[in-house]
PDB file of C-alpha atoms in Angstrom:
ATOM      1  CA  MET A 162      10.555 -21.090 -18.494  1.00 92.00           C
ATOM      2  CA  ARG A 163       6.617 -20.533 -16.825  1.00 95.00           C
ATOM      3  CA  VAL A 164       5.525 -18.246 -14.596  1.00 96.00           C
ATOM      4  CA  GLU A 165       4.309 -21.468 -12.993  1.00 97.00           C
ATOM      5  CA  ASN A 166       7.891 -22.770 -12.047  1.00 97.00           C
ATOM      6  CA  SER A 167       8.073 -19.297 -10.363  1.00 97.00           C
ATOM      7  CA  PHE A 168       8.114 -19.082  -6.497  1.00 96.00           C
ATOM      8  CA  ILE A 169       9.789 -16.350  -5.491  1.00 95.00           C
ATOM      9  CA  PRO A 170       7.513 -12.970  -5.448  1.00 95.00           C
ATOM     10  CA  ALA A 171       6.287 -14.705  -1.835  1.00 95.00           C
ATOM     11  CA  PRO A 172       7.764 -12.947   0.215  1.00 93.00           C
ATOM     12  CA  GLY A 173      10.021 -14.879   2.652  1.00 91.00           C
ATOM     13  CA  VAL A 174      11.191 -16.943  -0.404  1.00 94.00           C
ATOM     14  CA  GLY A 175      14.267 -15.627  -2.306  1.00 92.00           C
ATOM     15  CA  GLU A 176      16.383 -16.465  -5.329  1.00 93.00           C
ATOM     16  CA  THR A 177      17.621 -19.132  -2.505  1.00 93.00           C
ATOM     17  CA  THR A 178      14.671 -20.967  -1.607  1.00 94.00           C
ATOM     18  CA  GLU A 179      13.685 -20.903  -4.853  1.00 95.00           C
ATOM     19  CA  ARG A 180      16.306 -23.123  -5.723  1.00 95.00           C
ATOM     20  CA  ARG A 181      16.012 -25.170  -2.885  1.00 94.00           C
ATOM     21  CA  LEU A 182      12.283 -26.064  -3.756  1.00 95.00           C
ATOM     22  CA  TRP A 183      13.320 -26.900  -7.252  1.00 95.00           C
ATOM     23  CA  GLU A 184      16.051 -29.623  -6.152  1.00 94.00           C
ATOM     24  CA  HIS A 185      13.500 -31.384  -4.059  1.00 93.00           C
ATOM     25  CA  GLY A 186      11.546 -31.515  -7.401  1.00 94.00           C
ATOM     26  CA  VAL A 187       8.791 -29.017  -6.577  1.00 95.00           C
ATOM     27  CA  THR A 188       9.195 -26.878  -9.690  1.00 96.00           C
ATOM     28  CA  HIS A 189       5.701 -26.180 -10.441  1.00 97.00           C
ATOM     29  CA  TRP A 190       2.880 -24.726  -8.586  1.00 97.00           C
ATOM     30  CA  ASP A 191       1.525 -28.346  -8.282  1.00 96.00           C
ATOM     31  CA  ASP A 192       4.054 -29.845  -6.728  1.00 96.00           C
ATOM     32  CA  PHE A 193       3.853 -27.271  -3.738  1.00 95.00           C
ATOM     33  CA  ASP A 194       3.289 -28.720   0.141  1.00 92.00           C
ATOM     34  CA  ALA A 195       3.848 -26.981   3.458  1.00 88.00           C
ATOM     35  CA  SER A 196       6.435 -29.910   4.587  1.00 89.00           C
ATOM     36  CA  ALA A 197       8.805 -27.996   1.284  1.00 87.00           C
ATOM     37  CA  PRO A 198      12.079 -28.174   2.819  1.00 84.00           C
ATOM     38  CA  GLY A 199      13.581 -24.945   3.782  1.00 80.00           C
ATOM     39  CA  VAL A 200      10.088 -22.954   4.324  1.00 89.00           C
ATOM     40  CA  GLY A 201       8.450 -22.002   7.463  1.00 89.00           C
ATOM     41  CA  GLU A 202       4.469 -22.644   8.206  1.00 91.00           C
ATOM     42  CA  THR A 203       4.255 -18.547   7.631  1.00 93.00           C
ATOM     43  CA  THR A 204       6.488 -18.336   4.489  1.00 93.00           C
ATOM     44  CA  ALA A 205       4.592 -21.678   3.523  1.00 94.00           C
ATOM     45  CA  GLU A 206       0.812 -19.566   4.117  1.00 95.00           C
ATOM     46  CA  SER A 207       2.957 -16.160   1.701  1.00 95.00           C
ATOM     47  CA  VAL A 208       3.400 -19.175  -1.252  1.00 96.00           C
ATOM     48  CA  TYR A 209       0.247 -20.509  -0.817  1.00 96.00           C
ATOM     49  CA  SER A 210      -0.964 -16.993  -1.034  1.00 97.00           C
ATOM     50  CA  PHE A 211       1.252 -15.815  -3.569  1.00 97.00           C
ATOM     51  CA  ILE A 212       0.258 -18.774  -6.032  1.00 97.00           C
ATOM     52  CA  GLY A 213      -4.218 -18.510  -5.292  1.00 97.00           C
ATOM     53  CA  ASP A 214      -2.751 -14.595  -7.086  1.00 97.00           C
ATOM     54  CA  ALA A 215      -0.998 -15.661  -9.559  1.00 97.00           C
ATOM     55  CA  ARG A 216      -3.262 -18.291 -11.044  1.00 97.00           C
ATOM     56  CA  ASP A 217      -6.650 -15.804 -10.757  1.00 97.00           C
ATOM     57  CA  ALA A 218      -4.103 -13.337 -12.052  1.00 97.00           C
ATOM     58  CA  LEU A 219      -2.917 -16.047 -15.462  1.00 95.00           C
ATOM     59  CA  ASP A 220      -7.054 -16.807 -15.669  1.00 95.00           C
ATOM     60  CA  ARG A 221      -7.940 -13.370 -16.468  1.00 95.00           C
ATOM     61  CA  GLY A 222      -5.176 -12.616 -18.596  1.00 94.00           C
ATOM     62  CA  ASP A 223      -3.353  -9.498 -15.755  1.00 96.00           C
ATOM     63  CA  THR A 224       0.508  -9.527 -16.816  1.00 96.00           C
ATOM     64  CA  GLN A 225       0.712  -6.548 -15.240  1.00 96.00           C
ATOM     65  CA  TYR A 226       0.427  -8.499 -12.061  1.00 96.00           C
ATOM     66  CA  PHE A 227       3.625 -10.251 -13.015  1.00 96.00           C
ATOM     67  CA  ALA A 228       5.087  -7.117 -13.692  1.00 95.00           C
ATOM     68  CA  GLU A 229       4.826  -5.927 -10.497  1.00 95.00           C
ATOM     69  CA  ALA A 230       5.033  -9.217  -8.364  1.00 95.00           C
ATOM     70  CA  PHE A 231       8.903 -10.562  -9.994  1.00 95.00           C
ATOM     71  CA  PRO A 232      12.121  -8.631  -9.330  1.00 90.00           C
ATOM     72  CA  ASN A 233      12.926  -6.827 -12.829  1.00 89.00           C
ATOM     73  CA  ASN A 234      15.704  -9.199 -13.780  1.00 90.00           C
ATOM     74  CA  ALA A 235      12.955 -12.621 -13.282  1.00 95.00           C
ATOM     75  CA  LEU A 236       9.959 -10.820 -14.949  1.00 95.00           C
ATOM     76  CA  TRP A 237      11.440 -12.719 -19.417  1.00 97.00           C
ATOM     77  CA  ARG A 238       9.521 -16.133 -17.073  1.00 97.00           C
ATOM     78  CA  LEU A 239       6.482 -14.662 -18.668  1.00 97.00           C
ATOM     79  CA  TYR A 240       7.202 -15.218 -22.186  1.00 97.00           C
ATOM     80  CA  GLU A 241       6.516 -18.610 -22.830  1.00 96.00           C
ATOM     81  CA  ASN A 242       3.087 -17.453 -21.256  1.00 96.00           C
ATOM     82  CA  VAL A 243       2.478 -15.151 -23.358  1.00 97.00           C
ATOM     83  CA  ALA A 244       4.547 -15.793 -26.349  1.00 95.00           C
ATOM     84  CA  GLY A 245       1.093 -15.512 -28.966  1.00 93.00           C
ATOM     85  CA  ASP A 246       0.687 -12.270 -28.116  1.00 97.00           C
ATOM     86  CA  VAL A 247       4.121 -10.007 -27.897  1.00 98.00           C
ATOM     87  CA  ALA A 248       4.469  -7.034 -29.554  1.00 98.00           C
ATOM     88  CA  PHE A 249       8.224  -6.858 -30.073  1.00 98.00           C
ATOM     89  CA  PHE A 250       8.931  -2.706 -30.977  1.00 98.00           C
ATOM     90  CA  ASP A 251      11.955  -0.294 -32.475  1.00 97.00           C
ATOM     91  CA  ILE A 252      11.651   3.266 -33.214  1.00 97.00           C
ATOM     92  CA  GLU A 253      13.927   5.314 -35.791  1.00 96.00           C
ATOM     93  CA  THR A 254      14.763   9.554 -34.079  1.00 96.00           C
ATOM     94  CA  THR A 255      16.223  12.189 -35.507  1.00 94.00           C
ATOM     95  CA  GLY A 256      18.348  13.014 -32.339  1.00 92.00           C
ATOM     96  CA  LEU A 257      18.131  11.304 -28.999  1.00 86.00           C
ATOM     97  CA  ASP A 258      16.822  13.822 -26.598  1.00 90.00           C
ATOM     98  CA  LYS A 259      12.606  13.631 -26.779  1.00 88.00           C
ATOM     99  CA  ARG A 260      12.058  17.312 -27.070  1.00 89.00           C
ATOM    100  CA  SER A 261      14.107  18.682 -29.460  1.00 89.00           C
ATOM    101  CA  SER A 262      14.070  14.668 -31.911  1.00 92.00           C
ATOM    102  CA  ASP A 263      11.350  13.784 -33.798  1.00 93.00           C
ATOM    103  CA  VAL A 264       9.944  10.051 -34.307  1.00 95.00           C
ATOM    104  CA  THR A 265       9.761   9.075 -37.568  1.00 96.00           C
ATOM    105  CA  THR A 266       9.211   5.525 -38.667  1.00 97.00           C
ATOM    106  CA  VAL A 267       8.107   2.723 -35.264  1.00 97.00           C
ATOM    107  CA  SER A 268       8.080  -1.177 -36.230  1.00 98.00           C
ATOM    108  CA  VAL A 269       6.072  -3.560 -34.344  1.00 98.00           C
ATOM    109  CA  HIS A 270       6.165  -7.507 -34.788  1.00 98.00           C
ATOM    110  CA  HIS A 271       3.322  -9.095 -33.001  1.00 96.00           C
ATOM    111  CA  GLY A 272       1.596 -12.654 -34.136  1.00 93.00           C
ATOM    112  CA  GLY A 273       4.007 -12.907 -37.471  1.00 92.00           C
ATOM    113  CA  ASP A 274       3.130  -9.739 -38.374  1.00 96.00           C
ATOM    114  CA  THR A 275       5.475  -6.632 -38.817  1.00 97.00           C
ATOM    115  CA  THR A 276       3.799  -3.387 -39.004  1.00 98.00           C
ATOM    116  CA  THR A 277       5.145   0.076 -39.563  1.00 98.00           C
ATOM    117  CA  LEU A 278       4.228   3.187 -39.147  1.00 98.00           C
ATOM    118  CA  VAL A 279       5.444   6.416 -40.668  1.00 97.00           C
ATOM    119  CA  ARG A 280       5.188  10.177 -39.599  1.00 96.00           C
ATOM    120  CA  GLY A 281       3.398  12.712 -40.876  1.00 93.00           C
ATOM    121  CA  ASP A 282       1.244   9.315 -42.942  1.00 93.00           C
ATOM    122  CA  ASP A 283      -0.384   6.474 -40.787  1.00 95.00           C
ATOM    123  CA  LEU A 284       1.957   7.522 -37.567  1.00 96.00           C
ATOM    124  CA  THR A 285      -0.356   9.232 -35.189  1.00 96.00           C
ATOM    125  CA  ALA A 286      -1.076   7.872 -31.395  1.00 95.00           C
ATOM    126  CA  GLU A 287      -3.995   5.536 -32.461  1.00 96.00           C
ATOM    127  CA  ASN A 288      -2.677   3.507 -34.403  1.00 96.00           C
ATOM    128  CA  LEU A 289       0.586   3.480 -31.534  1.00 96.00           C
ATOM    129  CA  ALA A 290      -2.107   2.177 -28.670  1.00 95.00           C
ATOM    130  CA  ASP A 291      -3.963  -0.406 -31.061  1.00 95.00           C
ATOM    131  CA  LEU A 292      -0.300  -1.593 -32.030  1.00 96.00           C
ATOM    132  CA  LEU A 293       0.921  -1.773 -28.711  1.00 96.00           C
ATOM    133  CA  ASP A 294      -2.166  -3.564 -27.000  1.00 95.00           C
ATOM    134  CA  ALA A 295      -0.551  -7.298 -26.125  1.00 97.00           C
ATOM    135  CA  SER A 296       0.721  -9.301 -22.471  1.00 97.00           C
ATOM    136  CA  LEU A 297       4.030  -8.213 -22.882  1.00 97.00           C
ATOM    137  CA  VAL A 298       6.017  -5.401 -25.143  1.00 98.00           C
ATOM    138  CA  VAL A 299       9.708  -6.070 -25.633  1.00 98.00           C
ATOM    139  CA  SER A 300      12.592  -3.601 -26.533  1.00 97.00           C
ATOM    140  CA  PHE A 301      15.807  -3.578 -26.718  1.00 97.00           C
ATOM    141  CA  ASN A 302      16.773  -0.298 -24.291  1.00 96.00           C
ATOM    142  CA  GLY A 303      13.590   0.492 -24.909  1.00 95.00           C
ATOM    143  CA  LYS A 304      12.759   1.798 -21.417  1.00 95.00           C
ATOM    144  CA  ARG A 305      15.481   4.055 -21.052  1.00 94.00           C
ATOM    145  CA  PHE A 306      14.135   5.588 -24.935  1.00 94.00           C
ATOM    146  CA  ASP A 307      12.267   4.725 -26.898  1.00 95.00           C
ATOM    147  CA  GLN A 308       9.219   4.463 -24.676  1.00 95.00           C
ATOM    148  CA  PRO A 309       9.978   8.331 -23.477  1.00 94.00           C
ATOM    149  CA  PHE A 310      10.422   9.615 -26.764  1.00 94.00           C
ATOM    150  CA  LEU A 311       6.496   7.665 -27.887  1.00 95.00           C
ATOM    151  CA  GLU A 312       5.114   8.761 -24.771  1.00 93.00           C
ATOM    152  CA  HIS A 313       6.225  12.271 -25.352  1.00 92.00           C
ATOM    153  CA  ASN A 314       5.701  12.759 -28.325  1.00 92.00           C
ATOM    154  CA  TYR A 315       2.476  10.575 -29.141  1.00 91.00           C
ATOM    155  CA  ASP A 316       1.504  10.820 -25.182  1.00 87.00           C
ATOM    156  CA  VAL A 317       1.058   7.226 -25.470  1.00 90.00           C
ATOM    157  CA  ASP A 318       1.306   4.742 -21.964  1.00 88.00           C
ATOM    158  CA  VAL A 319       2.274   1.771 -22.828  1.00 88.00           C
ATOM    159  CA  ASP A 320       0.215   0.003 -20.456  1.00 87.00           C
ATOM    160  CA  ALA A 321       2.357  -4.191 -20.964  1.00 93.00           C
ATOM    161  CA  PRO A 322       4.617  -5.080 -18.721  1.00 96.00           C
ATOM    162  CA  HIS A 323       7.925  -3.977 -20.438  1.00 96.00           C
ATOM    163  CA  LEU A 324      11.010  -6.451 -20.605  1.00 97.00           C
ATOM    164  CA  ASP A 325      13.439  -4.864 -21.779  1.00 97.00           C
ATOM    165  CA  LEU A 326      16.217  -7.094 -23.441  1.00 97.00           C
ATOM    166  CA  MET A 327      18.843  -4.993 -23.280  1.00 96.00           C
ATOM    167  CA  TYR A 328      19.313  -5.168 -19.107  1.00 95.00           C
ATOM    168  CA  LEU A 329      19.135 -10.025 -19.888  1.00 95.00           C
ATOM    169  CA  CYS A 330      22.018  -9.563 -22.458  1.00 96.00           C
ATOM    170  CA  ARG A 331      24.268  -8.036 -20.695  1.00 95.00           C
ATOM    171  CA  ARG A 332      22.386 -10.055 -17.393  1.00 94.00           C
ATOM    172  CA  LEU A 333      24.481 -13.108 -20.509  1.00 95.00           C
ATOM    173  CA  ASP A 334      28.475 -11.037 -20.568  1.00 95.00           C
ATOM    174  CA  LEU A 335      26.422  -9.743 -24.100  1.00 95.00           C
ATOM    175  CA  THR A 336      27.221  -5.914 -23.989  1.00 93.00           C
ATOM    176  CA  GLY A 337      26.792  -3.159 -26.856  1.00 91.00           C
ATOM    177  CA  GLY A 338      24.062  -2.402 -29.235  1.00 91.00           C
ATOM    178  CA  LEU A 339      21.153  -4.655 -30.406  1.00 91.00           C
ATOM    179  CA  LYS A 340      23.662  -4.730 -33.684  1.00 89.00           C
ATOM    180  CA  GLN A 341      26.858  -6.175 -31.956  1.00 91.00           C
ATOM    181  CA  VAL A 342      24.382  -8.722 -30.139  1.00 94.00           C
ATOM    182  CA  GLU A 343      22.438  -9.811 -33.120  1.00 92.00           C
ATOM    183  CA  VAL A 344      26.793 -10.518 -34.051  1.00 90.00           C
ATOM    184  CA  ASP A 345      27.785 -12.089 -31.201  1.00 93.00           C
ATOM    185  CA  LEU A 346      24.483 -14.652 -31.625  1.00 93.00           C
ATOM    186  CA  GLY A 347      25.447 -14.891 -35.278  1.00 91.00           C
ATOM    187  CA  ILE A 348      21.278 -13.556 -36.241  1.00 90.00           C
ATOM    188  CA  ASP A 349      21.517 -12.238 -39.279  1.00 83.00           C
ATOM    189  CA  ARG A 350      19.989  -9.572 -40.000  1.00 79.00           C
ATOM    190  CA  GLY A 351      19.990  -9.840 -44.274  1.00 75.00           C
ATOM    191  CA  GLY A 352      23.537  -8.133 -45.380  1.00 69.00           C
ATOM    192  CA  MET A 353      21.867  -5.362 -44.129  1.00 74.00           C
ATOM    193  CA  ASP A 354      24.279  -2.757 -42.341  1.00 76.00           C
ATOM    194  CA  VAL A 355      22.079   0.522 -41.891  1.00 77.00           C
ATOM    195  CA  ASP A 356      22.601   2.480 -38.341  1.00 81.00           C
ATOM    196  CA  GLY A 357      21.605   4.697 -35.704  1.00 81.00           C
ATOM    197  CA  ARG A 358      23.169   7.475 -37.753  1.00 86.00           C
ATOM    198  CA  GLU A 359      22.686   6.835 -41.138  1.00 88.00           C
ATOM    199  CA  ALA A 360      18.820   6.155 -40.424  1.00 91.00           C
ATOM    200  CA  VAL A 361      19.025   9.897 -40.092  1.00 93.00           C
ATOM    201  CA  ARG A 362      20.292  10.995 -42.653  1.00 95.00           C
ATOM    202  CA  LEU A 363      17.632   8.188 -44.822  1.00 95.00           C
ATOM    203  CA  TRP A 364      15.382  10.121 -43.429  1.00 95.00           C
ATOM    204  CA  HIS A 365      16.004  13.669 -44.008  1.00 95.00           C
ATOM    205  CA  ARG A 366      17.114  12.430 -47.647  1.00 96.00           C
ATOM    206  CA  TYR A 367      13.357  11.193 -47.754  1.00 95.00           C
ATOM    207  CA  GLU A 368      12.229  14.824 -47.003  1.00 93.00           C
ATOM    208  CA  GLY A 369      13.481  15.600 -50.053  1.00 95.00           C
ATOM    209  CA  GLY A 370      12.009  13.959 -52.775  1.00 94.00           C
ATOM    210  CA  ASP A 371      13.883  10.665 -52.251  1.00 96.00           C
ATOM    211  CA  GLU A 372      11.340   7.042 -51.421  1.00 96.00           C
ATOM    212  CA  ALA A 373      13.988   4.749 -52.190  1.00 96.00           C
ATOM    213  CA  ALA A 374      15.773   6.530 -48.888  1.00 96.00           C
ATOM    214  CA  LEU A 375      12.054   5.964 -47.089  1.00 96.00           C
ATOM    215  CA  ASP A 376      12.011   2.210 -48.196  1.00 96.00           C
ATOM    216  CA  ARG A 377      15.298   1.665 -46.472  1.00 94.00           C
ATOM    217  CA  LEU A 378      15.019   2.720 -43.484  1.00 96.00           C
ATOM    218  CA  VAL A 379      11.278   0.949 -43.433  1.00 96.00           C
ATOM    219  CA  GLU A 380      13.625  -1.894 -43.712  1.00 94.00           C
ATOM    220  CA  TYR A 381      16.068  -0.892 -41.161  1.00 93.00           C
ATOM    221  CA  ASN A 382      13.740  -0.651 -38.712  1.00 95.00           C
ATOM    222  CA  ARG A 383      11.219  -3.760 -39.260  1.00 95.00           C
ATOM    223  CA  PHE A 384      14.509  -5.338 -39.266  1.00 92.00           C
ATOM    224  CA  ASP A 385      15.106  -4.300 -36.193  1.00 93.00           C
ATOM    225  CA  ALA A 386      11.824  -4.533 -34.479  1.00 96.00           C
ATOM    226  CA  GLN A 387      11.826  -8.725 -36.239  1.00 95.00           C
ATOM    227  CA  ASN A 388      15.102 -10.077 -34.815  1.00 95.00           C
ATOM    228  CA  LEU A 389      14.529  -8.418 -31.613  1.00 97.00           C
ATOM    229  CA  HIS A 390      11.925 -11.372 -31.485  1.00 97.00           C
ATOM    230  CA  THR A 391      14.595 -14.006 -32.380  1.00 96.00           C
ATOM    231  CA  LEU A 392      16.722 -12.733 -30.216  1.00 97.00           C
ATOM    232  CA  LEU A 393      14.424 -13.051 -26.744  1.00 97.00           C
ATOM    233  CA  ASP A 394      13.826 -16.911 -28.439  1.00 97.00           C
ATOM    234  CA  THR A 395      17.863 -17.285 -27.904  1.00 96.00           C
ATOM    235  CA  VAL A 396      18.280 -14.967 -24.227  1.00 96.00           C
ATOM    236  CA  ALA A 397      14.886 -17.056 -23.078  1.00 96.00           C
ATOM    237  CA  GLY A 398      16.593 -20.347 -23.557  1.00 96.00           C
ATOM    238  CA  ARG A 399      20.410 -19.666 -22.308  1.00 96.00           C
ATOM    239  CA  LEU A 400      18.502 -18.171 -19.363  1.00 96.00           C
ATOM    240  CA  HIS A 401      16.066 -21.258 -19.008  1.00 96.00           C
ATOM    241  CA  GLN A 402      19.549 -23.419 -19.094  1.00 95.00           C
ATOM    242  CA  GLU A 403      21.525 -21.133 -17.072  1.00 94.00           C
ATOM    243  CA  VAL A 404      18.769 -20.848 -13.964  1.00 94.00           C
ATOM    244  CA  PHE A 405      16.713 -23.567 -13.968  1.00 93.00           C
ATOM    245  CA  GLU A 406      17.325 -26.234 -15.785  1.00 92.00           C
ATOM    246  CA  PRO A 407      20.227 -27.202 -13.277  1.00 89.00           C
ATOM    247  CA  HIS A 408      18.483 -27.230 -10.567  1.00 89.00           C
ATOM    248  CA  ALA A 409      15.356 -28.770 -11.227  1.00 79.00           C
TER     249      ALA A 409
END
């Protein structure tokens, strides 16, 4: 599903009206006209206004417009439009409090490549800002955890629209942490059995001189970021089938 299939950002259009439009063949902005069923003159004007503004935003590559226009639970509709410029990111830390804990590694999967930054080496505000410069950033529980950690510890502003997959998964009754969701969906982790607690221990072992511990921590962190891509493909596909296909 793409943003061009959407009408809910227009004032006066809720999910019920949007479904009615789809059911009557108005499944794309190009299909809309003032005679659309269930849409009065005022609402039709607001839809035309939204379509005009949204087309301009797409032409400019202004994805922030859609982050502000769409309800949070509908931002996933932007994914297909910008699939080639999405930064999937995940961090590891020494604890849960951004004020007293350190970020140890950050992995970003973008454009088919995965980069991992390591504390004390190349984990800098400049490198973070460069890796997270994308049309859309994607995390799992990152709005509450990863993003605040990075902003507090590195003074980095995550300016791109942020799609947090934890909330989309809950919408599909996929609960628990990322590892549990991966198990439920059959997403492979290559036999990697590290968890968050072990990640902390691996970092402390590395600080004690164990280079192999860092290698394992980096591998774990990279799986987190890369698997977010697979997870979003899966979740977006299910939401497309649930939200759009039955009415189009």
